[in-house]
PDB file of C-alpha atoms in Angstrom:
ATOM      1  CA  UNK A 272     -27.662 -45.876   1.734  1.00 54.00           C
ATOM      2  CA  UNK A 273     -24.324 -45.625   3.407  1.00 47.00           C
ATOM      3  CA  UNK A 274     -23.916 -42.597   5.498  1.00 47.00           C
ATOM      4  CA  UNK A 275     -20.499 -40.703   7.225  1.00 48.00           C
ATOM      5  CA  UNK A 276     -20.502 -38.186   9.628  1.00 41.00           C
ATOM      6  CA  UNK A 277     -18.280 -35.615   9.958  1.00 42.00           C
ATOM      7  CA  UNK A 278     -18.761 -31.968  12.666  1.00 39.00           C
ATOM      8  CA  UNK A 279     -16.983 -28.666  12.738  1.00 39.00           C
ATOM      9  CA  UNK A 280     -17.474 -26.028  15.560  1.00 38.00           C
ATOM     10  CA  UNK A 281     -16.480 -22.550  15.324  1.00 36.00           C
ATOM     11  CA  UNK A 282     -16.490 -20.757  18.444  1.00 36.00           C
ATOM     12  CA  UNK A 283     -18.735 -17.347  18.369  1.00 38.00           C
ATOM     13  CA  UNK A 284     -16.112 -14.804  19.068  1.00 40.00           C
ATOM     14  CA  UNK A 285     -14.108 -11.395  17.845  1.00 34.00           C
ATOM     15  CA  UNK A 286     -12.442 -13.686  14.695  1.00 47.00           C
ATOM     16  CA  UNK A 287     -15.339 -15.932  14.514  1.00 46.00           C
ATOM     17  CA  UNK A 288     -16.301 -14.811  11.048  1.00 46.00           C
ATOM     18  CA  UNK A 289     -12.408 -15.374   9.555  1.00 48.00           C
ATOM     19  CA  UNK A 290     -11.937 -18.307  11.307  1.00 51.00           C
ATOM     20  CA  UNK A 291     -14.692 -19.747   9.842  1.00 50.00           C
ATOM     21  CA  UNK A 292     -13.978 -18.789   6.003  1.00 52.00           C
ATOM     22  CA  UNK A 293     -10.479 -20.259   6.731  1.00 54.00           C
ATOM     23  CA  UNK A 294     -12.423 -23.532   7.554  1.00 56.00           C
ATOM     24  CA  UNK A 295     -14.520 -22.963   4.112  1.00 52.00           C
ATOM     25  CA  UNK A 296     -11.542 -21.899   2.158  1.00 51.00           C
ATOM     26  CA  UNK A 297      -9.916 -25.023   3.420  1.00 51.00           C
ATOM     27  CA  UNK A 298     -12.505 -27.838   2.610  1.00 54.00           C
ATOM     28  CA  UNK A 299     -12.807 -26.451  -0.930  1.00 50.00           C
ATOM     29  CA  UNK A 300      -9.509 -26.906  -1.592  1.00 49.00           C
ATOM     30  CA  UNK A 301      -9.285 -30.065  -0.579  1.00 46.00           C
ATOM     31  CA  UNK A 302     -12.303 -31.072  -2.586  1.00 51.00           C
ATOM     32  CA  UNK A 303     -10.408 -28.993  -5.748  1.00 48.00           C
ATOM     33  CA  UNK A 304      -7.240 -31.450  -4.697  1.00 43.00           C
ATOM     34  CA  UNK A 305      -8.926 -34.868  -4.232  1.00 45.00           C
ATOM     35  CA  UNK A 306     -10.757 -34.135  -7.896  1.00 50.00           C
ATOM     36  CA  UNK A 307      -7.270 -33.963  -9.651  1.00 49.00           C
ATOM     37  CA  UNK A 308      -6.040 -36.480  -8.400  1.00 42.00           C
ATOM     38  CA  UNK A 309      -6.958 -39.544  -9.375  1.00 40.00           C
ATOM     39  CA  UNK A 310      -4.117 -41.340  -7.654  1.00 43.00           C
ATOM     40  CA  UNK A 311      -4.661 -43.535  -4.372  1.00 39.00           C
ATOM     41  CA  UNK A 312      -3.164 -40.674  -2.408  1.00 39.00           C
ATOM     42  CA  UNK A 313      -5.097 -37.856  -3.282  1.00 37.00           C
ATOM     43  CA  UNK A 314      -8.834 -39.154  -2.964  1.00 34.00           C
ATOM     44  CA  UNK A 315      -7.628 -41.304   0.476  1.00 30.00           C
ATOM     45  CA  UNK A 316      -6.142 -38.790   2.250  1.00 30.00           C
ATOM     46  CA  UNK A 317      -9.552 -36.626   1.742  1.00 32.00           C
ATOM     47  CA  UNK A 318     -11.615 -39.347   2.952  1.00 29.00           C
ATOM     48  CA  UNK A 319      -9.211 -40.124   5.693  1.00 26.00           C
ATOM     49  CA  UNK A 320     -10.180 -36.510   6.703  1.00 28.00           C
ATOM     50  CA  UNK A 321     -13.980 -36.924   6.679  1.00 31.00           C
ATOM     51  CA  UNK A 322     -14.476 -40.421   8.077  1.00 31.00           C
ATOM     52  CA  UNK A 323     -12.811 -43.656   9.446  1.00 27.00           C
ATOM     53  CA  UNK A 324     -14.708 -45.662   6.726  1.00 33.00           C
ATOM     54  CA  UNK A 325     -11.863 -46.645   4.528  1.00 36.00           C
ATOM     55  CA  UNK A 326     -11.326 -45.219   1.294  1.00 42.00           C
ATOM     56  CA  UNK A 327     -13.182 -46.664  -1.976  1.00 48.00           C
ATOM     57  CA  UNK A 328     -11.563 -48.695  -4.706  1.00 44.00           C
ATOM     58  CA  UNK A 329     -10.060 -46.600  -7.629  1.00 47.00           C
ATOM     59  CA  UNK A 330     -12.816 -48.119  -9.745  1.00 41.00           C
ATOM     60  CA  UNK A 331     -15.616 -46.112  -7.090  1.00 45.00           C
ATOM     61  CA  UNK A 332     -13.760 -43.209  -6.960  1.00 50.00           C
ATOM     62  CA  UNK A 333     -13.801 -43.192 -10.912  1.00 42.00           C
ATOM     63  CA  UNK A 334     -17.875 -42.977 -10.694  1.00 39.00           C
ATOM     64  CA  UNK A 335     -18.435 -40.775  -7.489  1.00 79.00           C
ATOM     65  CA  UNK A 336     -20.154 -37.682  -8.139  1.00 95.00           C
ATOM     66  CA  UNK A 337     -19.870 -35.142  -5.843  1.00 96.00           C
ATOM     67  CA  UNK A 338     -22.528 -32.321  -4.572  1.00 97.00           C
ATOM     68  CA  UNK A 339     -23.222 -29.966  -2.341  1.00 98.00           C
ATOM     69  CA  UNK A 340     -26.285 -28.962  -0.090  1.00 99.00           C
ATOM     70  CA  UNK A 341     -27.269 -26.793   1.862  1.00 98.00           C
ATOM     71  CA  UNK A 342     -29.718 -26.215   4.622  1.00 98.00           C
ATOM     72  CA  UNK A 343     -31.540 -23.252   5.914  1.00 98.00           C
ATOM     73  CA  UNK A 344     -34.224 -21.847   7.804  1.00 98.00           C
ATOM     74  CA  UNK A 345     -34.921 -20.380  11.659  1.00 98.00           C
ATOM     75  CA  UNK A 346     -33.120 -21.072  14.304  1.00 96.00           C
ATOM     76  CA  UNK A 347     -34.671 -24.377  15.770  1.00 96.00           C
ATOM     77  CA  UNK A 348     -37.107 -25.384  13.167  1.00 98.00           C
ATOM     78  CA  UNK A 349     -35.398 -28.568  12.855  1.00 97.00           C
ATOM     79  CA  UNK A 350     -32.636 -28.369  10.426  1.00 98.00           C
ATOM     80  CA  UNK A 351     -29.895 -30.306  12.357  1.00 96.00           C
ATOM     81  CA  UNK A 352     -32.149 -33.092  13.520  1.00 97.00           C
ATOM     82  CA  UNK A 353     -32.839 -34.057   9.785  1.00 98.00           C
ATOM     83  CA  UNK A 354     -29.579 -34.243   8.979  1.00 97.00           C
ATOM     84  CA  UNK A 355     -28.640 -35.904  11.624  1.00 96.00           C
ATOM     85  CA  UNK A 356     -31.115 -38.423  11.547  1.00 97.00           C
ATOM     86  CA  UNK A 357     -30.416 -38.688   7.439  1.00 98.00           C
ATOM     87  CA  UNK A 358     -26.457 -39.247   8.214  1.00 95.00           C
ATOM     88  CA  UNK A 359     -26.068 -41.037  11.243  1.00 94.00           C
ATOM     89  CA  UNK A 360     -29.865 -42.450  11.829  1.00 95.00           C
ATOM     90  CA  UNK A 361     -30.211 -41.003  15.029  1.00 96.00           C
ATOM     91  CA  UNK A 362     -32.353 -38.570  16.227  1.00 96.00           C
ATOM     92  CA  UNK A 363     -30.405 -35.667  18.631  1.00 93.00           C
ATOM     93  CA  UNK A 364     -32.589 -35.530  22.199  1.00 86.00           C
ATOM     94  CA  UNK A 365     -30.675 -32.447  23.201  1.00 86.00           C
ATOM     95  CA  UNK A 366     -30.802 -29.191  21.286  1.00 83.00           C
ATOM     96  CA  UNK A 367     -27.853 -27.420  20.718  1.00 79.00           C
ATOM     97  CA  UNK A 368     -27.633 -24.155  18.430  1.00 82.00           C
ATOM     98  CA  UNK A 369     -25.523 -24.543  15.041  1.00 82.00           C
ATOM     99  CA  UNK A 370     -22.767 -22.135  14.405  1.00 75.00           C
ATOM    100  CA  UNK A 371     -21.004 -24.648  11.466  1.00 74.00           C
ATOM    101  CA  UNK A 372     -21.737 -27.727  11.047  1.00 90.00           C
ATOM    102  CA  UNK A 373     -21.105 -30.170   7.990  1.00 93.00           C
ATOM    103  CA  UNK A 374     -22.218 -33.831   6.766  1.00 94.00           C
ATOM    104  CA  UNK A 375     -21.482 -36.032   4.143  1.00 94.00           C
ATOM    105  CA  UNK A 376     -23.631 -39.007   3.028  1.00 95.00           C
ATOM    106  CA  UNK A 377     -23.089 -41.521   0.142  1.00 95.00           C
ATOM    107  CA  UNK A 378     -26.804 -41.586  -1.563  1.00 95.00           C
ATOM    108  CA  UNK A 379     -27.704 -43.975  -4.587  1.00 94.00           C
ATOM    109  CA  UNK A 380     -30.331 -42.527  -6.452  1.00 95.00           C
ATOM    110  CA  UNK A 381     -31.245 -43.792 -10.229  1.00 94.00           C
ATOM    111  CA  UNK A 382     -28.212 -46.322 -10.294  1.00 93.00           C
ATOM    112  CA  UNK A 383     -25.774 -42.920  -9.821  1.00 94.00           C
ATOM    113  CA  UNK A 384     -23.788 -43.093  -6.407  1.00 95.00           C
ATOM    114  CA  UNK A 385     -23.534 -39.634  -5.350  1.00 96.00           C
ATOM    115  CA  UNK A 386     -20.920 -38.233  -2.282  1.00 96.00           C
ATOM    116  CA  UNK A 387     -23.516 -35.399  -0.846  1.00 97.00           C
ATOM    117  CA  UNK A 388     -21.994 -33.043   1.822  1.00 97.00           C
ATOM    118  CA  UNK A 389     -24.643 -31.539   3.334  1.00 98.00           C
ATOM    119  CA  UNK A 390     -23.958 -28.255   5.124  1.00 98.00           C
ATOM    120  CA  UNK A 391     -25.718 -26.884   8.018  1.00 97.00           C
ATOM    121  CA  UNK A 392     -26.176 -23.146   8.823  1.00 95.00           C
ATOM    122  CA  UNK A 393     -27.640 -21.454  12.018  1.00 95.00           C
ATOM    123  CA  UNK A 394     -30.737 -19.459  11.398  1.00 95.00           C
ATOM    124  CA  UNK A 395     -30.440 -16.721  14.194  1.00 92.00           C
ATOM    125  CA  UNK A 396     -29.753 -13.567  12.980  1.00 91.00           C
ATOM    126  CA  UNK A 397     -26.542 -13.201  14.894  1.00 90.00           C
ATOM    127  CA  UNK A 398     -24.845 -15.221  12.426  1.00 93.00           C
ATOM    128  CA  UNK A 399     -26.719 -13.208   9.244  1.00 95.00           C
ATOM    129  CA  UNK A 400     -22.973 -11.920   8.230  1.00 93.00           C
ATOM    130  CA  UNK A 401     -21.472 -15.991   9.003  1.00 93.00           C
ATOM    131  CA  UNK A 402     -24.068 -17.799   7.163  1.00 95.00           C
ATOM    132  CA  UNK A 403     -23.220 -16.634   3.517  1.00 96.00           C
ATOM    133  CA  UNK A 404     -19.707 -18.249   3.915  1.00 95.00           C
ATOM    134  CA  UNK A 405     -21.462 -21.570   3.769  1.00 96.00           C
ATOM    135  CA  UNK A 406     -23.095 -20.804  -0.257  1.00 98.00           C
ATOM    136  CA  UNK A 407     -20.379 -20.767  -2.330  1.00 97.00           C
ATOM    137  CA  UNK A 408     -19.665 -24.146  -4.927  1.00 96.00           C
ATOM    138  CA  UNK A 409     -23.620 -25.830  -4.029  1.00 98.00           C
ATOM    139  CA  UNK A 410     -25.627 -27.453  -6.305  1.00 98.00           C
ATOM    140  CA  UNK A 411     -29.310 -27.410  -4.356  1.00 99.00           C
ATOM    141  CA  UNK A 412     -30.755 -25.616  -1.290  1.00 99.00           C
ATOM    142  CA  UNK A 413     -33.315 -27.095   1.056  1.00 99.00           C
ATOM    143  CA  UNK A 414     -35.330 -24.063   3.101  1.00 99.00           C
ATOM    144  CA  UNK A 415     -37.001 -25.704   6.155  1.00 99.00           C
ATOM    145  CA  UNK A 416     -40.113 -24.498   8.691  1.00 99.00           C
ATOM    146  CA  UNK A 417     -41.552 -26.238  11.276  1.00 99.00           C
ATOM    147  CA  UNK A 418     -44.848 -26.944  10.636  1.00 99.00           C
ATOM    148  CA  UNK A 419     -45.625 -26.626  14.695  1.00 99.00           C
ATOM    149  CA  UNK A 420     -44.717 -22.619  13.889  1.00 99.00           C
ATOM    150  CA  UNK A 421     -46.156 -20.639  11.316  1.00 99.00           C
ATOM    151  CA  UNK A 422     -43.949 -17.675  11.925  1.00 99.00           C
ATOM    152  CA  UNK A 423     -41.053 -19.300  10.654  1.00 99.00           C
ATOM    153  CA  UNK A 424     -43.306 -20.598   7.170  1.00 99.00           C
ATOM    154  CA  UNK A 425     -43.819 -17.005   7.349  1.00 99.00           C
ATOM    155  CA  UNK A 426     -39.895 -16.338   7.578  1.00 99.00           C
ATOM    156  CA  UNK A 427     -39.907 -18.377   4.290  1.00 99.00           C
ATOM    157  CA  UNK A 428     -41.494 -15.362   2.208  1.00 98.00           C
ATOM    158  CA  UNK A 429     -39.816 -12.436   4.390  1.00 98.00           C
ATOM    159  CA  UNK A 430     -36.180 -13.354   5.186  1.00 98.00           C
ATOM    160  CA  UNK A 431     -34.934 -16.601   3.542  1.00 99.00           C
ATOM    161  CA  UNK A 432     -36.170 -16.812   0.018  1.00 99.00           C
ATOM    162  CA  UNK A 433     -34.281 -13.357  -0.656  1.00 98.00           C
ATOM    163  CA  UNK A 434     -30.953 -14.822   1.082  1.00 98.00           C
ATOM    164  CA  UNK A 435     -31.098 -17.177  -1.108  1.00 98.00           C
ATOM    165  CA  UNK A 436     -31.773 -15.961  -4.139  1.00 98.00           C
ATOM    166  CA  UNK A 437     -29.292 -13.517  -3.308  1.00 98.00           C
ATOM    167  CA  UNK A 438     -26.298 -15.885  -3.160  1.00 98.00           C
ATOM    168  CA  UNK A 439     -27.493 -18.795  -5.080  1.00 97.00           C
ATOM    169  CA  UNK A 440     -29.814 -17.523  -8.233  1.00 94.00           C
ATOM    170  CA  UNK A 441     -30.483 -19.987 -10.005  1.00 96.00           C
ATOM    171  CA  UNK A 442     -30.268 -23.084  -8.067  1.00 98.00           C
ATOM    172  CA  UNK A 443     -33.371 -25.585  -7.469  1.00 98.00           C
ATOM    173  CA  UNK A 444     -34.970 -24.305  -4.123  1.00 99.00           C
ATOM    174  CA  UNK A 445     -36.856 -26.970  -2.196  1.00 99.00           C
ATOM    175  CA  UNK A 446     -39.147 -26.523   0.629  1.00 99.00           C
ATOM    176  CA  UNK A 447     -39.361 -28.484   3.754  1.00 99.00           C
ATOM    177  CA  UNK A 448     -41.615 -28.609   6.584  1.00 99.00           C
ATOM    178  CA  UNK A 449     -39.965 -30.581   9.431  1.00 99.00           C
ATOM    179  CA  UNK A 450     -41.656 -31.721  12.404  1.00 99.00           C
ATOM    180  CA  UNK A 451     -44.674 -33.769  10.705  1.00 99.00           C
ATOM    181  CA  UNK A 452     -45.224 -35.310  13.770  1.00 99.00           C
ATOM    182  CA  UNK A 453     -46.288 -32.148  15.500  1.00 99.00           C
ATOM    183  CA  UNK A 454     -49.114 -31.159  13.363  1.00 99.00           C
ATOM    184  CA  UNK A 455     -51.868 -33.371  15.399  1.00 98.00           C
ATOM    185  CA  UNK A 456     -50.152 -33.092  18.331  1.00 99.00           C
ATOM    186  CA  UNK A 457     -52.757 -31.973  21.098  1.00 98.00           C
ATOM    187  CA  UNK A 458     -50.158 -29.987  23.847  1.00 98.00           C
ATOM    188  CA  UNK A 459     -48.917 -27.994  20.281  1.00 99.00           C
ATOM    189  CA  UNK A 460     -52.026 -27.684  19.096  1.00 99.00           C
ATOM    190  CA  UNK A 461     -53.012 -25.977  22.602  1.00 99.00           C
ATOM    191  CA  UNK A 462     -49.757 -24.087  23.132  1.00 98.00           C
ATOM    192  CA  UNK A 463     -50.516 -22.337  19.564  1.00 99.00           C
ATOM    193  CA  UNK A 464     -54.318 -21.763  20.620  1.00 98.00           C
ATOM    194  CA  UNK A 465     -53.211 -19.335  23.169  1.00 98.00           C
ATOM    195  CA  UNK A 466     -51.658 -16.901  20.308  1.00 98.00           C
ATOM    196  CA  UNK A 467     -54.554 -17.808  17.913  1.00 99.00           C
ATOM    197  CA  UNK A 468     -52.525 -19.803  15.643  1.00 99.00           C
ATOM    198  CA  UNK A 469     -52.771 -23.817  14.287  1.00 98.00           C
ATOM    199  CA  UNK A 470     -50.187 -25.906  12.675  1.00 99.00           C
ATOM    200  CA  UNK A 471     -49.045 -25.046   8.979  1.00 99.00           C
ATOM    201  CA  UNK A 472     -51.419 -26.835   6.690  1.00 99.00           C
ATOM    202  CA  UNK A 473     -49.798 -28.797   3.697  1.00 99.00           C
ATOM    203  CA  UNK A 474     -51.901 -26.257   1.145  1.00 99.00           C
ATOM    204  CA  UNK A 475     -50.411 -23.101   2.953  1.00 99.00           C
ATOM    205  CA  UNK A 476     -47.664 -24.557   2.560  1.00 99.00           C
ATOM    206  CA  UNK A 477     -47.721 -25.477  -0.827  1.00 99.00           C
ATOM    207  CA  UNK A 478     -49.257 -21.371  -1.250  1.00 99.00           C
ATOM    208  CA  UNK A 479     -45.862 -20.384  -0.373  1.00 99.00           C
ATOM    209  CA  UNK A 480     -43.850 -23.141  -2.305  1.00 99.00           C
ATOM    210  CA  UNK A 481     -45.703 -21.422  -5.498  1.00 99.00           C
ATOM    211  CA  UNK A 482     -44.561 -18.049  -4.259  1.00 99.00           C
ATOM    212  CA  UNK A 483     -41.130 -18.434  -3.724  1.00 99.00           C
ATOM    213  CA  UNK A 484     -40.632 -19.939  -6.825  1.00 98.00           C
ATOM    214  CA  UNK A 485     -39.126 -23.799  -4.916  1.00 99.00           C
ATOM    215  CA  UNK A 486     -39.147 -26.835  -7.494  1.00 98.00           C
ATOM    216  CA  UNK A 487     -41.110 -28.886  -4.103  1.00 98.00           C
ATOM    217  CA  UNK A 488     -42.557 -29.003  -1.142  1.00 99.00           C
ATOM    218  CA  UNK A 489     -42.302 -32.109   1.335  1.00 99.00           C
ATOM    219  CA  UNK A 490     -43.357 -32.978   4.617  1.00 99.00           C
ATOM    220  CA  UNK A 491     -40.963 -35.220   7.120  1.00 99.00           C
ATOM    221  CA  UNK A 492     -40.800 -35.569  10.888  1.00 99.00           C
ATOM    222  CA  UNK A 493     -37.221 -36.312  11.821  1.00 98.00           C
ATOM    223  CA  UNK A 494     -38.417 -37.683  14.834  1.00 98.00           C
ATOM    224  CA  UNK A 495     -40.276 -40.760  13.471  1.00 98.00           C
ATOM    225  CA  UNK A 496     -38.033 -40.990   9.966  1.00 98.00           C
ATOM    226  CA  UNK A 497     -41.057 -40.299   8.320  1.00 98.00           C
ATOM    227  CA  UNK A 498     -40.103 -38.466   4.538  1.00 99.00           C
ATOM    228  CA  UNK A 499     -36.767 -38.170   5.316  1.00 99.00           C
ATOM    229  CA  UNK A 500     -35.171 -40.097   2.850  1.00 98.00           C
ATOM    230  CA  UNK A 501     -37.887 -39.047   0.389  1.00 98.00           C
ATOM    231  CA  UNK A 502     -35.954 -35.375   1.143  1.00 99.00           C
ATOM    232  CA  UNK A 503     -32.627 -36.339   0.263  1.00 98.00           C
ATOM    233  CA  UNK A 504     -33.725 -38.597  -2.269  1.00 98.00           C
ATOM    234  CA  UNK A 505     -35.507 -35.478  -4.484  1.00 98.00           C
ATOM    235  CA  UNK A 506     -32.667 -33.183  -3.222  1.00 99.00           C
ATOM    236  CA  UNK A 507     -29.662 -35.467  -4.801  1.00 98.00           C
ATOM    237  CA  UNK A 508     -31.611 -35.783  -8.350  1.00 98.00           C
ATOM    238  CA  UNK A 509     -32.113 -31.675  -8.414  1.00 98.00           C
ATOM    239  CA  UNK A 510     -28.460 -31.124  -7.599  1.00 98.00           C
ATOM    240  CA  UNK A 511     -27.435 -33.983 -11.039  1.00 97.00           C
ATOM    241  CA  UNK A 512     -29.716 -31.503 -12.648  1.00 93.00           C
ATOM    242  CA  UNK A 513     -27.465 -28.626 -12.033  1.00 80.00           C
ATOM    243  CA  UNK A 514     -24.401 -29.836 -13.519  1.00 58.00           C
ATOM    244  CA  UNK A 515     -26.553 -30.127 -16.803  1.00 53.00           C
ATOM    245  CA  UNK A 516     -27.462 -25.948 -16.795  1.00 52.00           C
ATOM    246  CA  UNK A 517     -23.894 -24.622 -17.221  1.00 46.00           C
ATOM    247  CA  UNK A 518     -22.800 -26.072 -13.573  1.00 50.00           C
ATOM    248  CA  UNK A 519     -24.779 -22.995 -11.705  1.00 53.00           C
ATOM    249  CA  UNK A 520     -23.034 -22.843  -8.628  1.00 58.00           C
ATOM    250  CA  UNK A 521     -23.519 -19.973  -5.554  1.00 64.00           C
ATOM    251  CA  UNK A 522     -21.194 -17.268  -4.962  1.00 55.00           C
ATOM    252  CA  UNK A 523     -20.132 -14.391  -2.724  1.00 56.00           C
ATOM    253  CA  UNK A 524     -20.138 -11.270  -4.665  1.00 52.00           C
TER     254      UNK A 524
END
């Protein structure tokens, strides 16, 4: 797997919301443009934009399929270290809250090259009225936990399932629990003993899969690589799936 890397940061801020719909507005035209055109121009200029790989041959572009993910879940439950580590193969030391952030990785699954842009949201609720921006045009949504906090597994079933399914019926819905690596991790294991908690199991975990209605639930620890391309890998095939049920796609209403 080939991977680019591209970031966008909007500033938090009085015109923080238009600013970034301007920045959505903007990338789906230029996907609407680069599709037309079939011509060097068109597809190389868009690449040009996203990364300093050079552009494909005309006979690529021909067969590159294009979709769009999306990733959500708390704030901190390790949504932007997976994608890092997916995209770039490296895993982020520092954490730094998302506001808007986007990647794009070139996946080969089933002999099918596939351009996946995978688009990163920030789970606080201060960007509740933000995040919706990022929905429109995708073809699969991942909902992550962190398997070292069962109150966000818990944030599955009471906040993010009915985002979702607000702005994107219809779509294949997979479940993630990032941060394998924690689960038999003795300081997490102690820090969550003092609130009388443990680590998410994989069956409560697969409880909630059942009742939200997801198409899968996998385990991955960005941390040690472990799962992660198994994530991506199941996430590309749902999202050829889509274009086959009348091209369901999410939208603002």
């Amino acid at each position: 797997m080939m991977s680019r890397y591209c970031t966008q940061r909007v500033g938090v801020g009085v015109d923080a919301c238009r600013a970034y719909g301007r920045i959505c507005q903007l990338q789906f035209q230029l996907d609407k443009v680069a599709n037309e055109r079939c011509g060097d121009g068109g597809r190389a200029q868009q690449v040009a934009l996203y990364s300093t790989r050079e552009a494909p041959s005309p006979d690529r572009r021909m067969a590159e399929i294009r979709r769009k993910l999306v990733i959500v879940g708390d704030g901190a439950c390790g949504k932007t270290c997976l994608l890092i580590v997916f995209s770039k193969g490296t895993f982020p030391e520092v954490y730094v809250p998302t506001v808007f952030e986007n990647y794009v990785a070139d996946v080969e699954v089933d002999g099918k090259h596939v351009e996946l842009a995978l688009w990163d949201t920030a789970g606080q609720e201060d960007y509740d009225r933000l995040r919706p921006l990022s929905y429109p045009d995708s073809h699969v949504i991942l909902i992550c936990f962190a398997i070292d906090s069962p109150d966000s597994l818990d944030n599955v079933q009471e906040k993010w399932i009915s985002e979702v399914l607000h702005f994107c019926q219809g779509l294949p819905i997979i479940l993630v629990g990032c941060k394998k690596d924690l689960r038999y991790d003795q300081k997490t294991i102690e820090e969550l003993h003092k609130t009388s908690q443990k680590p998410v199991t994989p069956e409560q975990a697969e409880d909630v899969r059942k009742k939200i209605g997801a198409q899968k639930y996998l385990e991955c620890s960005a941390k040690t690589n472990e799962g992660v391309r198994e994530v991506f890998e199941h996430a590309t095939r749902a999202a050829l799936l889509t274009r086959k049920k009348k091209e369901k796609k999410c939208s603002i209403l």
